[in-house]
Tab-separated table of C-alpha atoms in Angstrom:
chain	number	residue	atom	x	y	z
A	818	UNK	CA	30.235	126.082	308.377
A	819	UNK	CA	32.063	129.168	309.971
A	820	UNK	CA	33.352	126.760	312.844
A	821	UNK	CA	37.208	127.495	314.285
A	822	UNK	CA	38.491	124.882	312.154
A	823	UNK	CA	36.696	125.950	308.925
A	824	UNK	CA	37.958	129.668	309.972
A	825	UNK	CA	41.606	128.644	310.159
A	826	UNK	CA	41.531	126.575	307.295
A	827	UNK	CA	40.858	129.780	305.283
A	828	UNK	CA	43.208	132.116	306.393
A	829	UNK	CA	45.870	129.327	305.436
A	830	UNK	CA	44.457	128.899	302.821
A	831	UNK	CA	44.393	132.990	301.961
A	832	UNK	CA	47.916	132.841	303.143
A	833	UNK	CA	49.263	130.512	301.206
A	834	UNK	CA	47.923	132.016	297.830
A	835	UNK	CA	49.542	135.670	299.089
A	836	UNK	CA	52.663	133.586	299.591
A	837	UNK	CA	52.228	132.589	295.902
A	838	UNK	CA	51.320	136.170	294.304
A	839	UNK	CA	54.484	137.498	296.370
A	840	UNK	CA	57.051	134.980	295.128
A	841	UNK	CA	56.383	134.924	291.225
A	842	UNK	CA	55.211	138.751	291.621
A	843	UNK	CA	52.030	138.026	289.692
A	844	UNK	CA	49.942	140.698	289.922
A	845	UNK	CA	46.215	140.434	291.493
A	846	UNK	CA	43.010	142.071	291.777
A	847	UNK	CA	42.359	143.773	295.092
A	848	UNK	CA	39.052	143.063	297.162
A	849	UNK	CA	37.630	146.478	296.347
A	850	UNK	CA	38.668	150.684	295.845
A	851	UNK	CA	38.926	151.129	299.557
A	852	UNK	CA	41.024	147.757	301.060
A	853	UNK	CA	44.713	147.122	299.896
A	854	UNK	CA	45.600	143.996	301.951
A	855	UNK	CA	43.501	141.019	301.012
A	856	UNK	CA	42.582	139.021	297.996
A	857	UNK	CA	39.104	138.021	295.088
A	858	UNK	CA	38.301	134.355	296.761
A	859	UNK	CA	37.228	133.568	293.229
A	860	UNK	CA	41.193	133.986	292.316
A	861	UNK	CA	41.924	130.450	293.845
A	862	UNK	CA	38.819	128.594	292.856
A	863	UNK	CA	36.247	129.188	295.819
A	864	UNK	CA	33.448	130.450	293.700
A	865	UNK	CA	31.507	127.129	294.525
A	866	UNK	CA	32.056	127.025	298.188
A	867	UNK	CA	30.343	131.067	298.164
A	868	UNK	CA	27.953	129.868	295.985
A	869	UNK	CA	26.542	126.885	298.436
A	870	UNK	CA	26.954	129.523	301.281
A	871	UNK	CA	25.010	132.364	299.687
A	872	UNK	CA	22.006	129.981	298.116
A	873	UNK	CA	21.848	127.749	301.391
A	874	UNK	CA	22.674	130.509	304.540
A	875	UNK	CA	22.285	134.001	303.538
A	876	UNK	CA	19.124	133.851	300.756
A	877	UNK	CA	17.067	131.911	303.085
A	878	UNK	CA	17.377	134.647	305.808
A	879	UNK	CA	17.726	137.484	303.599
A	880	UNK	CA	14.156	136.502	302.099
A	881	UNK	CA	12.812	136.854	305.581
A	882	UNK	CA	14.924	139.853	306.741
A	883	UNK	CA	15.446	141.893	304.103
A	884	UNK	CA	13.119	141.179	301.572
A	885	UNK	CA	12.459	145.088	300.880
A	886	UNK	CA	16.350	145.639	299.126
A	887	UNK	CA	16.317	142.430	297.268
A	888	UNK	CA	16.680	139.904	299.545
A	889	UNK	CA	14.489	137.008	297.960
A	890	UNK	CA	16.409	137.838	294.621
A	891	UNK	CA	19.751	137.563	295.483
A	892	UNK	CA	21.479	135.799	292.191
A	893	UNK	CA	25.297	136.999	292.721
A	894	UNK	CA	28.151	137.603	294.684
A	895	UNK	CA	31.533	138.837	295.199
A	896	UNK	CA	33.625	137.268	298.257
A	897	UNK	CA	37.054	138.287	299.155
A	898	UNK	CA	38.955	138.474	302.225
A	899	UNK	CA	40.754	141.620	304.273
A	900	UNK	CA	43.278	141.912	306.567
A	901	UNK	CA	44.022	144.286	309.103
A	902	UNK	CA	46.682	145.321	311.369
A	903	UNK	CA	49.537	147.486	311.909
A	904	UNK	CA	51.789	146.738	308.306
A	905	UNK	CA	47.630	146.662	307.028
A	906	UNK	CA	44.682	148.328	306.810
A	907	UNK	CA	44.260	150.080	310.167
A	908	UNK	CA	40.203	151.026	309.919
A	909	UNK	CA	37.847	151.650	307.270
A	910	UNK	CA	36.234	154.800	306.536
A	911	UNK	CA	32.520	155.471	306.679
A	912	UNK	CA	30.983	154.413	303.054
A	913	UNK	CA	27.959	151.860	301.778
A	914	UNK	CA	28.862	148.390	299.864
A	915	UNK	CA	27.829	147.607	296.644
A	916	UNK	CA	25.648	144.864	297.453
A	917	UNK	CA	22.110	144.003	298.295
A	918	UNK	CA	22.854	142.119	301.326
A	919	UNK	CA	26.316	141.918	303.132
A	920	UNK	CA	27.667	138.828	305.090
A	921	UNK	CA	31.240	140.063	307.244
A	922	UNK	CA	32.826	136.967	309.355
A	923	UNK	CA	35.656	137.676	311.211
A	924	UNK	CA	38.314	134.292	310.590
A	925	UNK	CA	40.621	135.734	313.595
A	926	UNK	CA	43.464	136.404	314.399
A	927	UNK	CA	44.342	137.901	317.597
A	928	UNK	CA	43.482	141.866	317.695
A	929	UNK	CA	42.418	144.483	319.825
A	930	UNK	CA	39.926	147.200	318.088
A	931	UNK	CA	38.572	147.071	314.555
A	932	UNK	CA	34.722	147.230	316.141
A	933	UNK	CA	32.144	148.323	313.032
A	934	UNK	CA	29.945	151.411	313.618
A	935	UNK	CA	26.791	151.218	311.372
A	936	UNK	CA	24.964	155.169	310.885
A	937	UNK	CA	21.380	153.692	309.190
A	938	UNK	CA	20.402	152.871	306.240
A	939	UNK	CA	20.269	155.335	302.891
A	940	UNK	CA	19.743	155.377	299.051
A	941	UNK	CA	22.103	157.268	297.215
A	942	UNK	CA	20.349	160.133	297.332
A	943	UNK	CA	20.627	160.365	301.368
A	944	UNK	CA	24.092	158.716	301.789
A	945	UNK	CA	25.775	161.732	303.115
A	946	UNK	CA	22.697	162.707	305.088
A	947	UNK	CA	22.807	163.385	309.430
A	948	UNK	CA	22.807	160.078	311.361
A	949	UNK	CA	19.678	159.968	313.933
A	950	UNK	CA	20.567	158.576	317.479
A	951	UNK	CA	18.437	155.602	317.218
A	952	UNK	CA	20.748	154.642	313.851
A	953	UNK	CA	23.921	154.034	316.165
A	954	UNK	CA	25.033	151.241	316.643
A	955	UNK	CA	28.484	149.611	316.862
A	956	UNK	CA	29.532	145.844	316.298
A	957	UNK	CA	32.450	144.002	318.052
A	958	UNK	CA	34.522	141.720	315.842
A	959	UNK	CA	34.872	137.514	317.334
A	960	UNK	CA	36.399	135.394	315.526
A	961	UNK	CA	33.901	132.790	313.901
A	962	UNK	CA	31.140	135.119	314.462
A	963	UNK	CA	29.056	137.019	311.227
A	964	UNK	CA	26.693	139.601	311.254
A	965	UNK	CA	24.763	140.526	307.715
A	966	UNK	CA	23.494	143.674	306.887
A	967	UNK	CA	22.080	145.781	303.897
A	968	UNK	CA	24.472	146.840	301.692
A	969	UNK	CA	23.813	150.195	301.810
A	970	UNK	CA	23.538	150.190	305.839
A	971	UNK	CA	26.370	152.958	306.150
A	972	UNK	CA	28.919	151.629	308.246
A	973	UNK	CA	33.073	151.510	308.822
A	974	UNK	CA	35.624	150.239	310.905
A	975	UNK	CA	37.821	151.412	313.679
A	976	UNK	CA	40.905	151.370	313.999
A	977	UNK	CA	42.528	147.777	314.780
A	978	UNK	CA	45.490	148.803	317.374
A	979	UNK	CA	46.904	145.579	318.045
A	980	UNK	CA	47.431	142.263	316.690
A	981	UNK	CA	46.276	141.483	313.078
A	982	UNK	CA	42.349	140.936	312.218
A	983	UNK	CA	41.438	138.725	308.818
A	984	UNK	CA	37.776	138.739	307.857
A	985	UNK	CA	35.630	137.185	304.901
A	986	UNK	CA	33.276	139.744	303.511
A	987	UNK	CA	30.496	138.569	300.762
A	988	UNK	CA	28.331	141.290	298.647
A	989	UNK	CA	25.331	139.334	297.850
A	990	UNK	CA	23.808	141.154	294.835
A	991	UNK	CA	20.356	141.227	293.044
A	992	UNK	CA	19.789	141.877	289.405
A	993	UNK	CA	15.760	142.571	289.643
A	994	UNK	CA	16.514	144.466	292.753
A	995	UNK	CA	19.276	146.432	290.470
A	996	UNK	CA	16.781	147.291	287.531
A	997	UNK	CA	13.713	147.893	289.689
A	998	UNK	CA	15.685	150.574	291.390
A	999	UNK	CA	16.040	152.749	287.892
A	1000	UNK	CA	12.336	153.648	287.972
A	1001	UNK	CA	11.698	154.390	291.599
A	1002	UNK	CA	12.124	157.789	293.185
A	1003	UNK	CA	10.778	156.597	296.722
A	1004	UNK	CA	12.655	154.317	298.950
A	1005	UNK	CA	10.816	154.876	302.121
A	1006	UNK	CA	10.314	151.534	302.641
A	1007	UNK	CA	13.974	150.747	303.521
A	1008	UNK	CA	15.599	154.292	303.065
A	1009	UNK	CA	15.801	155.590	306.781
A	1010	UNK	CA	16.100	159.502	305.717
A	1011	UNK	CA	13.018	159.143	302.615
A	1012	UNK	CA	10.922	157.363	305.657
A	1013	UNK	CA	11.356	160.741	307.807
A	1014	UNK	CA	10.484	162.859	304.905
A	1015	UNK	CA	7.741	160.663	303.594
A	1016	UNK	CA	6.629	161.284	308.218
A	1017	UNK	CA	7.317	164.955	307.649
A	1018	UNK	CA	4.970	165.376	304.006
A	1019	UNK	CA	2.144	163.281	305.888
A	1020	UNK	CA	2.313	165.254	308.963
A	1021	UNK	CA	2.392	168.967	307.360
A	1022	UNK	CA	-0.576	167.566	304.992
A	1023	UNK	CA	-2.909	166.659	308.348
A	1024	UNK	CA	-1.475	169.879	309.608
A	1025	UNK	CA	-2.843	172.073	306.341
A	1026	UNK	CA	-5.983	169.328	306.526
A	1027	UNK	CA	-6.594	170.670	310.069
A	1028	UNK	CA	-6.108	174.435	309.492
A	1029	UNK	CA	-8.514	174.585	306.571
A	1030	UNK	CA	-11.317	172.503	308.344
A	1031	UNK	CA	-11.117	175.269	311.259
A	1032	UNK	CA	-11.522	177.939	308.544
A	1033	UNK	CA	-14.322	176.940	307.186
A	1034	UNK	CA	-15.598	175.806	310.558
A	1035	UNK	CA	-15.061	179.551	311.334
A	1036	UNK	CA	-16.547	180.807	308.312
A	1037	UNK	CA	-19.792	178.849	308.787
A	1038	UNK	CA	-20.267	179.778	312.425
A	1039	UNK	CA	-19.838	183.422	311.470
């Protein structure tokens, strides 16, 4: 599906529509807070084309993958597409999507830079927390290539310093996931900064389990 053909087919397709919005000046809704170059795919009637790609491609692997932040749920979506470039976007800053499970394809064109740097994985509680040096880890942009990620993997985008970079972006969401996540308190299970403190509780409680077996071990031999 995301073959060089497919790719190019979109970005006309993306274009065209801009070319639209700019010449009768109607007024559109912008991919998200953060981007200001781009466009809602569900403006110009793709809403079945992500639906066939999110129910066929990403649930099947998300059920394996990421199964622990909704990924055998996933029920909706919001695709759009971004551009990037020099009279664009340059980068991205550091932030979290709003969306169980992310799909980002880059469509082309020719560019130098834009590479995604991902910091680990947090609930909202730890978003802003310190980035361990096994959590690095930066992703180089190819045209027809995808990578998908957890939503709230914390990630951004460098600078793109040459050329102009277009890329279709799809926030899988997940309703259960959404309303489970009200009740719970512990996210340990996908939350890298609740894992180290869940490590950190364990290990002071064998510590304290340790110190008062060699008191009383003390005690008795006295």
């Amino acid at each position: 599906m995301l073959q060089p053909d497919f790719c190019e087919l979109l970005v006309t397709e993306v274009e065209n529509f801009q070319g639209w919005v700019n010449e009768t000046n109607f007024r559109i809704m912008r991919p998200n807070t953060m981007n200001r170059y781009g466009c809602v795919l569900d403006d110009f009637g793709l809403e079945t084309m992500l639906d066939k790609l999110m129910e066929d491609f990403i649930c099947p692997i998300s059920k394996v993958f990421f199964p622990e932040v909704g990924g055998s749920t996933l029920d909706t979506h919001h695709g759009f597409v971004v551009e990037y470039g020099i009279d664009r976007d340059v980068e991205l800053g550091f932030h979290v999507d709003d969306s169980e499970v992310t799909l980002n394809v880059c469509l082309g064109k020719q560019f130098s830079g834009g590479d995604l740097f991902f910091r680990g994985v947090r609930c909202d509680k730890h978003v802003n927390s310190e980035t361990q040096s096994e959590e690095i880890f930066d992703y180089p942009h190819v045209p027809g290539h995808a990578i998908l990620h957890r939503g709230r993997h914390r990630h951004g985008a460098r600078a793109t310093t040459s050329g102009r970079r277009v890329n279709l972006l799809l926030w899988c969401r997940s309703s259960v996931f959404r309303e489970l996540k009200k009740y719970q308190k512990d996210f340990s299970n996908w939350c890298g900064e609740c894992k180290r403190e869940k490590k950190e509780r364990q290990r002071q409680s064998i510590a304290a389990t340790k110190l008062e077996i060699l008191k009383r071990d003390g005690q008795t031999a006295s």
